[in-house]
PDB file of C-alpha atoms in Angstrom:
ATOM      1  CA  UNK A   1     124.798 187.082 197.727  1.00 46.00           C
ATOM      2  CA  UNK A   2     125.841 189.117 194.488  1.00 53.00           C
ATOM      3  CA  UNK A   3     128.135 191.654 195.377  1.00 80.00           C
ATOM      4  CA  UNK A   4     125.690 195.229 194.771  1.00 80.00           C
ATOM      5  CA  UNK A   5     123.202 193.293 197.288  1.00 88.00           C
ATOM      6  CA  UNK A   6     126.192 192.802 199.983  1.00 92.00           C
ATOM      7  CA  UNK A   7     127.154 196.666 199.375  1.00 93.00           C
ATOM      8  CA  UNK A   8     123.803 197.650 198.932  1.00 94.00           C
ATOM      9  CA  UNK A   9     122.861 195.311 203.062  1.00 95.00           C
ATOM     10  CA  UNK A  10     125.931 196.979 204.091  1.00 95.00           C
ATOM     11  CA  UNK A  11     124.891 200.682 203.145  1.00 95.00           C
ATOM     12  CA  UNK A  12     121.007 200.039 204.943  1.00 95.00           C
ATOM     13  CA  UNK A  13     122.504 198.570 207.917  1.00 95.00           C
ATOM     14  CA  UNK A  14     124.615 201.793 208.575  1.00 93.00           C
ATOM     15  CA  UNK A  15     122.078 203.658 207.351  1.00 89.00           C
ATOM     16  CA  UNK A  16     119.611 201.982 209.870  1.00 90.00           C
ATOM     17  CA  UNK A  17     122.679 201.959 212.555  1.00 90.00           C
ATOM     18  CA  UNK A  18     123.613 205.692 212.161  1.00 86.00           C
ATOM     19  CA  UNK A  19     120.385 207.690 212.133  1.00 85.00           C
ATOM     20  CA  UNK A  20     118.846 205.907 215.091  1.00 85.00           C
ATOM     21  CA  UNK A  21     120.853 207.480 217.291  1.00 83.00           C
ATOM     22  CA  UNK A  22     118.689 211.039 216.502  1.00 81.00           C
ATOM     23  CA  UNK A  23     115.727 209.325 216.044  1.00 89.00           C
ATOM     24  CA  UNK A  24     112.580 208.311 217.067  1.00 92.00           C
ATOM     25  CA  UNK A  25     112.754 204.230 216.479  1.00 95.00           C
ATOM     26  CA  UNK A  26     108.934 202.955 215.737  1.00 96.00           C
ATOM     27  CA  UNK A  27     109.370 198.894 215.643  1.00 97.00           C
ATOM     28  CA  UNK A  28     107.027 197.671 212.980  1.00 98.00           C
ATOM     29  CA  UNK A  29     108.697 194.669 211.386  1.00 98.00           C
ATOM     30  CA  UNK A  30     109.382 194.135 208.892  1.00 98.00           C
ATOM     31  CA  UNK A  31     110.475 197.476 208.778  1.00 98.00           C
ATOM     32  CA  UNK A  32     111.467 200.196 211.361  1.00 97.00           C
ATOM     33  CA  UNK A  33     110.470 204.066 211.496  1.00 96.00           C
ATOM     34  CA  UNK A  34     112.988 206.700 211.891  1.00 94.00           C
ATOM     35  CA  UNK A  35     110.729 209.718 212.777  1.00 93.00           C
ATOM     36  CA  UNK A  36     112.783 213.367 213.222  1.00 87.00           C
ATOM     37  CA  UNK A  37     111.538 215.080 216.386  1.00 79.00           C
ATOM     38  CA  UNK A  38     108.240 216.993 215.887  1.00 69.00           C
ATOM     39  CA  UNK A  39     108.032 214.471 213.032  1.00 59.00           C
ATOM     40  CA  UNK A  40     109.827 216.818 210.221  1.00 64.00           C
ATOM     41  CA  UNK A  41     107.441 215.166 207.135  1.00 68.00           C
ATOM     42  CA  UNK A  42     110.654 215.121 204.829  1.00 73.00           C
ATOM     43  CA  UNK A  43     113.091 213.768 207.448  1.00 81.00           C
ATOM     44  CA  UNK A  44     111.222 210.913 208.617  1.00 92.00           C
ATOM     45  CA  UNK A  45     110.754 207.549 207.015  1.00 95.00           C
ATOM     46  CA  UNK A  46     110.572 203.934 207.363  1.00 97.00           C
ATOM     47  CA  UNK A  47     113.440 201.286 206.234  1.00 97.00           C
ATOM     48  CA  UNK A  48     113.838 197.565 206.498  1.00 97.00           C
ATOM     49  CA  UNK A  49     114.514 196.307 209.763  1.00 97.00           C
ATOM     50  CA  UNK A  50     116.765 193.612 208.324  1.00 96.00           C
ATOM     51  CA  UNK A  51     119.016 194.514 205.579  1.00 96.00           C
ATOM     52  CA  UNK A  52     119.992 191.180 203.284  1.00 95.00           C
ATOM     53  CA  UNK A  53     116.655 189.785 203.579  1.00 95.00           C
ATOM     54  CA  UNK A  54     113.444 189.602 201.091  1.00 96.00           C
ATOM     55  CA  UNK A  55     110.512 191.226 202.390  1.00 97.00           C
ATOM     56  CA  UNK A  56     107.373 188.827 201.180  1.00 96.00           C
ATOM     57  CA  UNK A  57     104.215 189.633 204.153  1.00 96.00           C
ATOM     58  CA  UNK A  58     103.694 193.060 205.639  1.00 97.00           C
ATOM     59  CA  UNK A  59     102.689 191.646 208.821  1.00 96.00           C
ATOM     60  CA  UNK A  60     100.984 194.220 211.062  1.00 96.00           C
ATOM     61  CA  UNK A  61     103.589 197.383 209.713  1.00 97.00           C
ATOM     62  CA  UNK A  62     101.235 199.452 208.210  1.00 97.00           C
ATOM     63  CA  UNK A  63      98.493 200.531 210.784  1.00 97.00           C
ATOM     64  CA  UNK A  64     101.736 200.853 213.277  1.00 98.00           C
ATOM     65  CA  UNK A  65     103.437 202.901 210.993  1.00 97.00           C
ATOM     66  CA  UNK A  66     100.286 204.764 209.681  1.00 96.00           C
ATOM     67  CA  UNK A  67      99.712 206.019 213.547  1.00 96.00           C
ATOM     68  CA  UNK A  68     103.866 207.092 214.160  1.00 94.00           C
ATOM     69  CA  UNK A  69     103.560 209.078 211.185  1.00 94.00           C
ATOM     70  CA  UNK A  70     100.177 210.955 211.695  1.00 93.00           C
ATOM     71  CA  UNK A  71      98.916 213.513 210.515  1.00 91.00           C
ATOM     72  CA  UNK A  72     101.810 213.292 207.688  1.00 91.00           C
ATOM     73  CA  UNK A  73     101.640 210.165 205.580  1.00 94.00           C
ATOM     74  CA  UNK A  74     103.589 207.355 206.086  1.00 95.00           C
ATOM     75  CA  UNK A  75     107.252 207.567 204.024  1.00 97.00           C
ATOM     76  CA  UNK A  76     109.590 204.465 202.814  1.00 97.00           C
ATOM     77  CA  UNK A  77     112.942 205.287 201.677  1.00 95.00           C
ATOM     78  CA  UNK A  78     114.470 201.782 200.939  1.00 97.00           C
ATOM     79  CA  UNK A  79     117.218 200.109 198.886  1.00 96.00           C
ATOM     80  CA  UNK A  80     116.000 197.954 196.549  1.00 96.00           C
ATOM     81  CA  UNK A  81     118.943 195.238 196.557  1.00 96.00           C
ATOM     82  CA  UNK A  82     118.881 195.414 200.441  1.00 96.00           C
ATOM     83  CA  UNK A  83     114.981 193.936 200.997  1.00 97.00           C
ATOM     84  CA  UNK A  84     114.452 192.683 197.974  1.00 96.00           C
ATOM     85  CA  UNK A  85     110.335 192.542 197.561  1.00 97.00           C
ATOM     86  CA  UNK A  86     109.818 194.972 199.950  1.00 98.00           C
ATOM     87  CA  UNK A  87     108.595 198.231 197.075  1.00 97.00           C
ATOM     88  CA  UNK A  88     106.652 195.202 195.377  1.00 97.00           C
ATOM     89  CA  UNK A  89     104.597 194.169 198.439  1.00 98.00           C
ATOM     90  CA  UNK A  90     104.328 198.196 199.687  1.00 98.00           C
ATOM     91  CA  UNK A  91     103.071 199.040 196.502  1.00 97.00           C
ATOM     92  CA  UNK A  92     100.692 195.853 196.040  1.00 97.00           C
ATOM     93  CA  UNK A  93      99.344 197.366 199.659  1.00 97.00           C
ATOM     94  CA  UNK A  94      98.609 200.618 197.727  1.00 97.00           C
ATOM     95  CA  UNK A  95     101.515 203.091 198.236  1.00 98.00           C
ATOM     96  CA  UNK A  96     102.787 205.040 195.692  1.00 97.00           C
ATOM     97  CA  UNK A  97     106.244 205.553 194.369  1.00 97.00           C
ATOM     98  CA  UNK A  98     107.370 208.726 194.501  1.00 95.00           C
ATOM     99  CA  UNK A  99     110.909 208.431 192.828  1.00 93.00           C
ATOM    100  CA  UNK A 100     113.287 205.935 192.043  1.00 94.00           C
ATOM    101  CA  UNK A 101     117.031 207.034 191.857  1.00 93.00           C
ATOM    102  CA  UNK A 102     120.076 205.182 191.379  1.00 95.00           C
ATOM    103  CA  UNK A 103     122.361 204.651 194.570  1.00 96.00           C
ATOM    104  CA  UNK A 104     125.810 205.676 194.024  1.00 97.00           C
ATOM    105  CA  UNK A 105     128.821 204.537 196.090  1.00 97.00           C
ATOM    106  CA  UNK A 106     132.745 205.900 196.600  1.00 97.00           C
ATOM    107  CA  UNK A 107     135.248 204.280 198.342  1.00 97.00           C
ATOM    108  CA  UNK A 108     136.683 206.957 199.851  1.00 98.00           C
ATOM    109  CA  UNK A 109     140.112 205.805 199.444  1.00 97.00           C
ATOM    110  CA  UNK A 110     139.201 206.337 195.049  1.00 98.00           C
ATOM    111  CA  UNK A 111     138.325 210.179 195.788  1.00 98.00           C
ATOM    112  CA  UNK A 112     139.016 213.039 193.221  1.00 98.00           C
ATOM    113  CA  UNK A 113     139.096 215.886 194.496  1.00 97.00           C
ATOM    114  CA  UNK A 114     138.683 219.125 192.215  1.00 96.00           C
ATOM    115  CA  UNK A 115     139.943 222.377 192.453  1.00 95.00           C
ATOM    116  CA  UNK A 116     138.474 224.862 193.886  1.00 95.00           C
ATOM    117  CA  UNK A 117     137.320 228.014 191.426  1.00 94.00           C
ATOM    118  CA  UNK A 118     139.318 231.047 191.769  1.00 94.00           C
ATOM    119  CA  UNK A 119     138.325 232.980 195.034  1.00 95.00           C
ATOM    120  CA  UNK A 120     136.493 229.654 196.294  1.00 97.00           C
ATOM    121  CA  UNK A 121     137.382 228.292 200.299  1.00 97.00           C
ATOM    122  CA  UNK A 122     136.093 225.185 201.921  1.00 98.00           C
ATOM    123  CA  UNK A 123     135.814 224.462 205.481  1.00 97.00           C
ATOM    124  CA  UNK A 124     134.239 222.423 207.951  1.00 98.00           C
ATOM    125  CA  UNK A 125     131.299 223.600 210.151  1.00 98.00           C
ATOM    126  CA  UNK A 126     132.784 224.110 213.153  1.00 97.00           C
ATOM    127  CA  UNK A 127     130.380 227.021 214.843  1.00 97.00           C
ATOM    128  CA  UNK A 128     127.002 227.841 214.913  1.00 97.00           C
ATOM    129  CA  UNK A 129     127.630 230.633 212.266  1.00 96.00           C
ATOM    130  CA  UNK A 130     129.273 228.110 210.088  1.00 96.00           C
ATOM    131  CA  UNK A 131     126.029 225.753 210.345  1.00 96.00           C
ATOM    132  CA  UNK A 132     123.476 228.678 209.927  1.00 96.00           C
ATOM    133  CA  UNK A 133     125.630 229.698 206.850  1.00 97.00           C
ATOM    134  CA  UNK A 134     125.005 226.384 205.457  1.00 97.00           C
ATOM    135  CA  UNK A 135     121.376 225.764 206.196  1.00 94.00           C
ATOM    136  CA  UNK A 136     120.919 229.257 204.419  1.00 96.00           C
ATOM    137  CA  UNK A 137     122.572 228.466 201.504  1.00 97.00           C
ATOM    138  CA  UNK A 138     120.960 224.946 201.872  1.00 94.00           C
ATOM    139  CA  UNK A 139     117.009 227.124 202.225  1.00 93.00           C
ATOM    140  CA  UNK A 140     118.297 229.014 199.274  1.00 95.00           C
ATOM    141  CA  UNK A 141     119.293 226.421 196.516  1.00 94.00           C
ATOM    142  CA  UNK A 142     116.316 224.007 197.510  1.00 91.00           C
ATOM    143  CA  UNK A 143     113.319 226.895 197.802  1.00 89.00           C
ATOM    144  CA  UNK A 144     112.955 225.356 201.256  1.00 86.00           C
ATOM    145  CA  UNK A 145     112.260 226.791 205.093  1.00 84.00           C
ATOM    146  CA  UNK A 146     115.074 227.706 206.987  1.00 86.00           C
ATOM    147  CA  UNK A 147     116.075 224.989 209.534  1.00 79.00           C
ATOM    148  CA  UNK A 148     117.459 225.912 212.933  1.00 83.00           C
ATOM    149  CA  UNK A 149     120.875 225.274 213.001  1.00 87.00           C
ATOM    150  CA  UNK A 150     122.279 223.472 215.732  1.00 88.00           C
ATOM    151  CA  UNK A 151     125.944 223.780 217.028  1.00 92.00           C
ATOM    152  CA  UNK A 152     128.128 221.224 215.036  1.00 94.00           C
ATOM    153  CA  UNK A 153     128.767 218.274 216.918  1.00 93.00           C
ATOM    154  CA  UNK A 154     131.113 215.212 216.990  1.00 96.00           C
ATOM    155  CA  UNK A 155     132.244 214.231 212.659  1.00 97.00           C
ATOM    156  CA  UNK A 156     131.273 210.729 213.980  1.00 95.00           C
ATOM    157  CA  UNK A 157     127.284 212.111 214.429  1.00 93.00           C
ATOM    158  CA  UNK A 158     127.366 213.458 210.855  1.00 94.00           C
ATOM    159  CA  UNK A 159     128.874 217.108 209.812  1.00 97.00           C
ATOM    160  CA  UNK A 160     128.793 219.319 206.993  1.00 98.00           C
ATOM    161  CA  UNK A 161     130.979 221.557 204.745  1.00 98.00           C
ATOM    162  CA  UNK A 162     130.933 225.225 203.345  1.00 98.00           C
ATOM    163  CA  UNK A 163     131.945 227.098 200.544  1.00 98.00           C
ATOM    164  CA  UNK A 164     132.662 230.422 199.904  1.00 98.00           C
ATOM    165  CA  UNK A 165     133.753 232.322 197.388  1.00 96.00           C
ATOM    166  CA  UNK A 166     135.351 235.868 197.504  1.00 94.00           C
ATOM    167  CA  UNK A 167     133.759 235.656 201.453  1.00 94.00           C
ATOM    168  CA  UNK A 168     129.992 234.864 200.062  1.00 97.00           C
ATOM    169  CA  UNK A 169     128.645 231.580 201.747  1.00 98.00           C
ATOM    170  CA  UNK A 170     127.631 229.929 198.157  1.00 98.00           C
ATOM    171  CA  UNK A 171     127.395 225.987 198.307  1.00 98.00           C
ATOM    172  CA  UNK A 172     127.793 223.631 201.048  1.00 98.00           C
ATOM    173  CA  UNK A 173     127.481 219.704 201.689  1.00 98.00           C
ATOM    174  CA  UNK A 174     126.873 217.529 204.614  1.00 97.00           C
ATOM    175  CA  UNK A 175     127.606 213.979 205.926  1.00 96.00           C
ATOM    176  CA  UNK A 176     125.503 211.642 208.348  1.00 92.00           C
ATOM    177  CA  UNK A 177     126.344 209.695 211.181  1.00 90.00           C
ATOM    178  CA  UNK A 178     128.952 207.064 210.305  1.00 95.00           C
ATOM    179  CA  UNK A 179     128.538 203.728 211.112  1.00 94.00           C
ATOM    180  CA  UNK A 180     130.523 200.737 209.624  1.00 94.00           C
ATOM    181  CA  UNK A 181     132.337 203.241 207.812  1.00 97.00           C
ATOM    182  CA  UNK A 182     130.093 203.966 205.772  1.00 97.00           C
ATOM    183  CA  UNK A 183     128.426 207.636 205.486  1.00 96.00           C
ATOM    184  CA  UNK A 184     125.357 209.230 203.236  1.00 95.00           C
ATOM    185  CA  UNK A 185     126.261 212.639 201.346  1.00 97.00           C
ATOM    186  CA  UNK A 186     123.450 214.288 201.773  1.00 94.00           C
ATOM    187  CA  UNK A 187     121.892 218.215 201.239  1.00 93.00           C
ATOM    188  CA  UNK A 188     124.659 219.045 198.446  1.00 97.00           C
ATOM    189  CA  UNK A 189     123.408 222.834 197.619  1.00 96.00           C
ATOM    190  CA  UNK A 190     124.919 225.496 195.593  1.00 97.00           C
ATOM    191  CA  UNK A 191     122.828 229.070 195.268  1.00 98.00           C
ATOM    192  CA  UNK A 192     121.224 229.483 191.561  1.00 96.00           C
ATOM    193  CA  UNK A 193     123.138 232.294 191.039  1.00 97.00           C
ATOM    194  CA  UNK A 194     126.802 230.250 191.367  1.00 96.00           C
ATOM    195  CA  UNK A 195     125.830 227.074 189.619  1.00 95.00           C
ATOM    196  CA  UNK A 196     127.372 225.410 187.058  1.00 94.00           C
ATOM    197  CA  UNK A 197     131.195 227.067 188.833  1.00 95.00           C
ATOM    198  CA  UNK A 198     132.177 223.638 190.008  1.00 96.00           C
ATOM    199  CA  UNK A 199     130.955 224.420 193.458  1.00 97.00           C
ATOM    200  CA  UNK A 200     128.558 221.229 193.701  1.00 97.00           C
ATOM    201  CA  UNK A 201     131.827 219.230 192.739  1.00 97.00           C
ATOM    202  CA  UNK A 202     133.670 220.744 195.252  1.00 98.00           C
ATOM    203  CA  UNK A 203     131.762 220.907 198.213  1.00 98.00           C
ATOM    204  CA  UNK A 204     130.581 217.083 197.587  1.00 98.00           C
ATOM    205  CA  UNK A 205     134.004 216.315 197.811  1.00 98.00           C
ATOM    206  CA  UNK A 206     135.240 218.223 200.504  1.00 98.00           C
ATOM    207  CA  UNK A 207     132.577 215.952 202.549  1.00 98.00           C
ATOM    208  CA  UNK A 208     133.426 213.223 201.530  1.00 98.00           C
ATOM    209  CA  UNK A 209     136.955 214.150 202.505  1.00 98.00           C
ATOM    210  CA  UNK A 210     135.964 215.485 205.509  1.00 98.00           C
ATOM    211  CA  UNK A 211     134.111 212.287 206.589  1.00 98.00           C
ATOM    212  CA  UNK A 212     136.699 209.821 206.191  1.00 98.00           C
ATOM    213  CA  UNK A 213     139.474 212.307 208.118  1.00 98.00           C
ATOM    214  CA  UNK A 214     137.270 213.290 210.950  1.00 98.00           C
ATOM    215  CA  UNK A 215     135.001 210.271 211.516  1.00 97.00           C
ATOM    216  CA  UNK A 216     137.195 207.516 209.530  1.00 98.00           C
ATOM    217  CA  UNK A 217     134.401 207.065 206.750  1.00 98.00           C
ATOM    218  CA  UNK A 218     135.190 204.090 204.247  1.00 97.00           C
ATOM    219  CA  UNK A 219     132.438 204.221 201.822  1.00 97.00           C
ATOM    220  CA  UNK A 220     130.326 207.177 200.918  1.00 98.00           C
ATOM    221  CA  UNK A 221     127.212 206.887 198.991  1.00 97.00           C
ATOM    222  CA  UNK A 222     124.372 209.520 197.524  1.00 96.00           C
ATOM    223  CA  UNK A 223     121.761 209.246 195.526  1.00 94.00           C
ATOM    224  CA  UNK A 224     121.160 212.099 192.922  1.00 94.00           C
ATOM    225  CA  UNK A 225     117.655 214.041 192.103  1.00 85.00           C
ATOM    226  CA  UNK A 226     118.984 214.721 188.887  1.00 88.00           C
ATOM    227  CA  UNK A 227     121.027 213.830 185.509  1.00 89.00           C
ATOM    228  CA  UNK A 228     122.979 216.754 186.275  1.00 91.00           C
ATOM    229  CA  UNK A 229     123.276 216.112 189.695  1.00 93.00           C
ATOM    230  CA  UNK A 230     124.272 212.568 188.848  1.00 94.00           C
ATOM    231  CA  UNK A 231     127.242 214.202 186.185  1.00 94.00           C
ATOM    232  CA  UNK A 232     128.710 216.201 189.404  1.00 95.00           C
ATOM    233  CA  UNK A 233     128.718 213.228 191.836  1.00 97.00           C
ATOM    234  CA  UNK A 234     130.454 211.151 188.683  1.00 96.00           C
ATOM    235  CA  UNK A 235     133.261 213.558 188.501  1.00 96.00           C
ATOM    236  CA  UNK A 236     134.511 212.940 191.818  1.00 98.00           C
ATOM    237  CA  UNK A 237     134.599 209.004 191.423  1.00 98.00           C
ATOM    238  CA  UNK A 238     131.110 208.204 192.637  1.00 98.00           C
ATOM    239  CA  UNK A 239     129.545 204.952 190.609  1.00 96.00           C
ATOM    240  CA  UNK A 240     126.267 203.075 190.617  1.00 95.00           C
ATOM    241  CA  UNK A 241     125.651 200.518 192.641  1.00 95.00           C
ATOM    242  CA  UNK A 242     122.065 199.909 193.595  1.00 96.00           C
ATOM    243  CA  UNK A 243     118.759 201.314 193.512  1.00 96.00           C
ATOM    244  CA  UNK A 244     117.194 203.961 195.737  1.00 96.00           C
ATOM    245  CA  UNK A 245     113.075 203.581 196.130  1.00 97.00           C
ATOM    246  CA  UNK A 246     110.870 206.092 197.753  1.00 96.00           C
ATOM    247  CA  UNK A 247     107.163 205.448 198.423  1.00 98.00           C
ATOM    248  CA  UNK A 248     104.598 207.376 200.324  1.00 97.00           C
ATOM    249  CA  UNK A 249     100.778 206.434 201.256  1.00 94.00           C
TER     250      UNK A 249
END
């Protein structure tokens, strides 16, 4: 197997191992749905149940699938090198592709780390302050409904970072469950107002950091919704590797 498709079977099986454990597992081979409680329509999505193998036949996955997800639609979020076939066959089936992104990987060893801005702090979330800090800044940056926050738990179960500057909670970043060493970056969020500071950089970093000292994170991998976004993940040593597919129907 070429070496992006190892990385990129490697990435879905902790991907698949990791967020499990918080989630609602709907068996529908070939793939498997990871539903949020109360079914959070963003949150929840199906992956292949078998990294490192082709997906070819649907089987029976859809109508399965279609039911777990009601009344939202159904959601794939799937790395191309890691099934290959499997966005060809969901999308012969009639689902649409909502985005494509590239997957980009760090070995965390390879970090570089900024510096922080004048009057900038990071820290862990360690309190339920710290985490309703960062899912406000997180509601802020994204336009998006404030999420109960939830009492930080073991780094091994995921975790999260904040930023402030001069005292101001202003950016933060968060990690997911680890397994196999390997971690997603996920919810990097600066508000409008500080952009373009070097927060994004910072806090991105700071997770990734964080991960591999905490919860002994290896590999560390993103996928950005944007050129810029893409630019700030760069700068701290994050490179493509594979290809991120979303589809919905």
């Amino acid at each position: 197997m070429h070496d992006a498709n190892v990385v990129a079977a490697r990435i879905a099986a902790a991907q698949l191992s990791g967020l499990r454990r918080k989630r609602t597992v709907v068996s529908a081979p070939p793939f498997i749905g990871l539903l949020t409680p109360g079914g959070h329509p963003y949150l929840s999505y199906a992956v292949g149940a078998r990294p490192g193998t082709a997906i070819t036949d649907l089987a029976d996955s859809l109508p399965v699938l279609r039911d777990a997800f009601a009344p939202n639609p159904m959601r794939f979020e799937l790395i191309e090198e890691a099934n290959p076939g499997a966005a060809d066959v969901l999308r012969a089936a009639g689902l649409r592709e909502t985005g494509r992104y590239p997957l980009l990987t760090l070995d965390v060893a390879d970090l570089v780390m900024p510096p922080a801005p004048d009057g900038a702090s990071v820290q862990v979330l360690t309190t339920l302050q710290d985490a309703g800090d960062a899912q406000a800044v997180a509601a802020a940056a994204f336009d998006s409904p404030m999420q109960d926050p939830h009492p930080p738990g073991e780094p091994a179960d995921g975790g999260g970072v904040l930023a402030r500057l001069d005292g101001r909670p202003v950016a933060a970043a968060f990690w997911t469950p680890v397994a196999d060493g390997v971690t997603e970056i996920a919810g990097v969020a600066t508000l409008p107002e500080y952009r373009t500071r070097g927060l994004g950089a910072l806090v991105t970093a700071a997770a990734v950091a964080s991960a591999g000292r905490l919860a002994g994170a290896t590999l560390a991998w993103l996928t950005p919704g944007s050129d810029g976004a893409d630019r700030i993940y760069r700068r701290v040593g994050f490179m493509p590797t594979a290809t991120a597919v979303h589809l919905t129907g």
